[in-house]
């Protein structure tokens, strides 16, 4: 029987999510990749156990995570039953709905029918009566936002979610979502945007400013830019890498000589800080405390340990930040 490490809360920083009372670990575990039938079950369970032992109390999912869709939630459900049943109240578990999950007109987007049906399916796969955070995974241009936010509110009213969030919503969409939810009496807890040293749209397009103004939390996905901000591609494209696969999220065309040169320059700064490039990339998105948490994936417990080590050095000098900006924005 798994017993959690007694010092699991000793080193992980926790940050308050917006104006709520909920604290999230600086690093959260995303189950977007690496959790499904194509991976050894024991490895997946070992990653989850090691995460919790390191103070990573937040597991982030979506209905379509896998592959195949739904697999990640099923994997977590088995782990919850086998290892984490007695620790459920120490965990924050989130899921989402909005991307394609099942055929037909109700298997995606943001209708009340789609969101609430999806949530019921997610709870069944995980063996839970509620999740801690339920997200609208993307803005639906064809459904009134009042309907989408009303469905999130209903999930809370029915006791199937404690908090609600949005992902891939712009600054203005987030403002309107927060207004509607506020009128309903269910505050918007958090926004989950894509954000990294190489993708600064949340800053450039005003989303971070809107979240500050609204006092809404933020959690970044792809802070390592699908593996670009690691040492994996500094000397070419490994045959077993995501860029060499048929992944729709990263391909060889993205790895130009110019980009690799910039990645090597960033790795030099990281080395001078006593960090790997991946660790510095995580520290960068967490710098200054503006972001609530950053999502990391892991294919092994060791990879997760390396990511968590980034929280030991979250401070940057003005010179370091200026050098990073000069490299990224050149």
PDB file of N, CA, C and O in Angstrom, residues 15 24-30 56 58 195 218-223 281-283 285-286 291-297:
ATOM      1  N   UNK A  15       0.683  28.949  -3.765  1.00  0.00           N
ATOM      2  CA  UNK A  15       0.267  30.314  -4.064  1.00  0.00           C
ATOM      3  C   UNK A  15      -1.256  30.406  -4.077  1.00  0.00           C
ATOM      4  O   UNK A  15      -1.931  29.534  -4.620  1.00  0.00           O
ATOM      5  N   UNK A  24      -2.625  26.696  -4.765  1.00  0.00           N
ATOM      6  CA  UNK A  24      -2.113  25.677  -5.670  1.00  0.00           C
ATOM      7  C   UNK A  24      -0.599  25.599  -5.555  1.00  0.00           C
ATOM      8  O   UNK A  24       0.057  26.604  -5.270  1.00  0.00           O
ATOM      9  N   UNK A  25      -0.036  24.411  -5.788  1.00  0.00           N
ATOM     10  CA  UNK A  25       1.427  24.317  -5.808  1.00  0.00           C
ATOM     11  C   UNK A  25       1.980  25.114  -6.979  1.00  0.00           C
ATOM     12  O   UNK A  25       1.325  25.263  -8.020  1.00  0.00           O
ATOM     13  N   UNK A  26       3.195  25.637  -6.826  1.00  0.00           N
ATOM     14  CA  UNK A  26       3.800  26.408  -7.912  1.00  0.00           C
ATOM     15  C   UNK A  26       3.893  25.576  -9.187  1.00  0.00           C
ATOM     16  O   UNK A  26       3.744  26.094 -10.292  1.00  0.00           O
ATOM     17  N   UNK A  27       4.123  24.279  -9.032  1.00  0.00           N
ATOM     18  CA  UNK A  27       4.098  23.367 -10.166  1.00  0.00           C
ATOM     19  C   UNK A  27       2.970  22.367  -9.983  1.00  0.00           C
ATOM     20  O   UNK A  27       2.835  21.764  -8.917  1.00  0.00           O
ATOM     21  N   UNK A  28       2.159  22.209 -11.008  1.00  0.00           N
ATOM     22  CA  UNK A  28       1.065  21.247 -11.013  1.00  0.00           C
ATOM     23  C   UNK A  28       1.349  20.197 -12.077  1.00  0.00           C
ATOM     24  O   UNK A  28       2.055  20.462 -13.056  1.00  0.00           O
ATOM     25  N   UNK A  29       0.803  19.004 -11.892  1.00  0.00           N
ATOM     26  CA  UNK A  29       1.034  17.921 -12.850  1.00  0.00           C
ATOM     27  C   UNK A  29      -0.091  17.862 -13.868  1.00  0.00           C
ATOM     28  O   UNK A  29      -1.259  17.679 -13.512  1.00  0.00           O
ATOM     29  N   UNK A  30       0.268  18.039 -15.142  1.00  0.00           N
ATOM     30  CA  UNK A  30      -0.698  17.923 -16.213  1.00  0.00           C
ATOM     31  C   UNK A  30      -0.675  16.526 -16.811  1.00  0.00           C
ATOM     32  O   UNK A  30       0.401  15.985 -17.098  1.00  0.00           O
ATOM     33  N   UNK A  56       3.267  18.130  -5.023  1.00  0.00           N
ATOM     34  CA  UNK A  56       2.439  18.497  -6.170  1.00  0.00           C
ATOM     35  C   UNK A  56       1.033  17.959  -5.891  1.00  0.00           C
ATOM     36  O   UNK A  56       0.736  16.798  -6.149  1.00  0.00           O
ATOM     37  N   UNK A  58      -1.848  19.152  -7.123  1.00  0.00           N
ATOM     38  CA  UNK A  58      -2.839  19.462  -8.160  1.00  0.00           C
ATOM     39  C   UNK A  58      -2.591  18.603  -9.381  1.00  0.00           C
ATOM     40  O   UNK A  58      -1.510  18.662  -9.993  1.00  0.00           O
ATOM     41  N   UNK A 195       1.508  29.678 -22.178  1.00  0.00           N
ATOM     42  CA  UNK A 195       2.414  30.763 -21.796  1.00  0.00           C
ATOM     43  C   UNK A 195       3.804  30.200 -21.571  1.00  0.00           C
ATOM     44  O   UNK A 195       3.959  29.190 -20.871  1.00  0.00           O
ATOM     45  N   UNK A 218      -4.161  32.190 -12.351  1.00  0.00           N
ATOM     46  CA  UNK A 218      -3.648  31.805 -13.669  1.00  0.00           C
ATOM     47  C   UNK A 218      -2.751  30.588 -13.535  1.00  0.00           C
ATOM     48  O   UNK A 218      -1.983  30.469 -12.586  1.00  0.00           O
ATOM     49  N   UNK A 219      -2.877  29.683 -14.490  1.00  0.00           N
ATOM     50  CA  UNK A 219      -2.020  28.494 -14.528  1.00  0.00           C
ATOM     51  C   UNK A 219      -1.618  28.265 -15.970  1.00  0.00           C
ATOM     52  O   UNK A 219      -2.473  28.157 -16.858  1.00  0.00           O
ATOM     53  N   UNK A 220      -0.333  28.221 -16.237  1.00  0.00           N
ATOM     54  CA  UNK A 220       0.169  28.146 -17.605  1.00  0.00           C
ATOM     55  C   UNK A 220       0.296  26.712 -18.068  1.00  0.00           C
ATOM     56  O   UNK A 220       0.808  25.859 -17.344  1.00  0.00           O
ATOM     57  N   UNK A 221      -0.167  26.449 -19.304  1.00  0.00           N
ATOM     58  CA  UNK A 221       0.159  25.166 -19.907  1.00  0.00           C
ATOM     59  C   UNK A 221       1.220  25.368 -20.986  1.00  0.00           C
ATOM     60  O   UNK A 221       1.416  26.476 -21.482  1.00  0.00           O
ATOM     61  N   UNK A 222       1.938  24.311 -21.303  1.00  0.00           N
ATOM     62  CA  UNK A 222       3.057  24.333 -22.250  1.00  0.00           C
ATOM     63  C   UNK A 222       4.132  25.359 -21.885  1.00  0.00           C
ATOM     64  O   UNK A 222       4.635  26.078 -22.762  1.00  0.00           O
ATOM     65  N   UNK A 223       4.521  25.458 -20.591  1.00  0.00           N
ATOM     66  CA  UNK A 223       5.587  26.400 -20.239  1.00  0.00           C
ATOM     67  C   UNK A 223       6.937  26.000 -20.825  1.00  0.00           C
ATOM     68  O   UNK A 223       7.846  26.830 -20.898  1.00  0.00           O
ATOM     69  N   UNK A 281      13.185  27.781 -17.720  1.00  0.00           N
ATOM     70  CA  UNK A 281      11.929  28.135 -18.378  1.00  0.00           C
ATOM     71  C   UNK A 281      10.764  28.100 -17.395  1.00  0.00           C
ATOM     72  O   UNK A 281       9.872  28.965 -17.437  1.00  0.00           O
ATOM     73  N   UNK A 282      10.752  27.118 -16.506  1.00  0.00           N
ATOM     74  CA  UNK A 282       9.704  27.043 -15.487  1.00  0.00           C
ATOM     75  C   UNK A 282       9.850  28.181 -14.485  1.00  0.00           C
ATOM     76  O   UNK A 282       8.861  28.814 -14.097  1.00  0.00           O
ATOM     77  N   UNK A 283      11.079  28.445 -14.064  1.00  0.00           N
ATOM     78  CA  UNK A 283      11.309  29.550 -13.132  1.00  0.00           C
ATOM     79  C   UNK A 283      10.866  30.873 -13.750  1.00  0.00           C
ATOM     80  O   UNK A 283      10.321  31.744 -13.057  1.00  0.00           O
ATOM     81  N   UNK A 285       8.411  31.531 -15.978  1.00  0.00           N
ATOM     82  CA  UNK A 285       6.971  31.789 -15.964  1.00  0.00           C
ATOM     83  C   UNK A 285       6.462  32.025 -14.542  1.00  0.00           C
ATOM     84  O   UNK A 285       5.441  32.699 -14.346  1.00  0.00           O
ATOM     85  N   UNK A 286       7.183  31.500 -13.555  1.00  0.00           N
ATOM     86  CA  UNK A 286       6.766  31.665 -12.160  1.00  0.00           C
ATOM     87  C   UNK A 286       7.390  32.893 -11.492  1.00  0.00           C
ATOM     88  O   UNK A 286       7.084  33.182 -10.327  1.00  0.00           O
ATOM     89  N   UNK A 291       2.009  34.558 -11.758  1.00  0.00           N
ATOM     90  CA  UNK A 291       1.328  33.336 -12.162  1.00  0.00           C
ATOM     91  C   UNK A 291       1.082  32.465 -10.923  1.00  0.00           C
ATOM     92  O   UNK A 291       1.953  32.347 -10.065  1.00  0.00           O
ATOM     93  N   UNK A 292      -0.093  31.859 -10.851  1.00  0.00           N
ATOM     94  CA  UNK A 292      -0.390  31.001  -9.706  1.00  0.00           C
ATOM     95  C   UNK A 292       0.399  29.704  -9.773  1.00  0.00           C
ATOM     96  O   UNK A 292       1.011  29.270  -8.787  1.00  0.00           O
ATOM     97  N   UNK A 293       0.400  29.052 -10.925  1.00  0.00           N
ATOM     98  CA  UNK A 293       1.036  27.744 -11.059  1.00  0.00           C
ATOM     99  C   UNK A 293       1.410  27.509 -12.511  1.00  0.00           C
ATOM    100  O   UNK A 293       0.882  28.163 -13.413  1.00  0.00           O
ATOM    101  N   UNK A 294       2.329  26.572 -12.726  1.00  0.00           N
ATOM    102  CA  UNK A 294       2.703  26.150 -14.074  1.00  0.00           C
ATOM    103  C   UNK A 294       2.486  24.648 -14.179  1.00  0.00           C
ATOM    104  O   UNK A 294       2.822  23.892 -13.265  1.00  0.00           O
ATOM    105  N   UNK A 295       1.926  24.223 -15.308  1.00  0.00           N
ATOM    106  CA  UNK A 295       1.668  22.805 -15.536  1.00  0.00           C
ATOM    107  C   UNK A 295       2.861  22.141 -16.196  1.00  0.00           C
ATOM    108  O   UNK A 295       3.402  22.648 -17.180  1.00  0.00           O
ATOM    109  N   UNK A 296       3.276  21.009 -15.633  1.00  0.00           N
ATOM    110  CA  UNK A 296       4.341  20.224 -16.237  1.00  0.00           C
ATOM    111  C   UNK A 296       3.826  18.814 -16.504  1.00  0.00           C
ATOM    112  O   UNK A 296       3.015  18.283 -15.744  1.00  0.00           O
ATOM    113  N   UNK A 297       4.294  18.228 -17.588  1.00  0.00           N
ATOM    114  CA  UNK A 297       4.066  16.822 -17.832  1.00  0.00           C
ATOM    115  C   UNK A 297       5.282  16.043 -17.388  1.00  0.00           C
ATOM    116  O   UNK A 297       6.319  16.617 -17.042  1.00  0.00           O
TER     117      UNK A 297
END
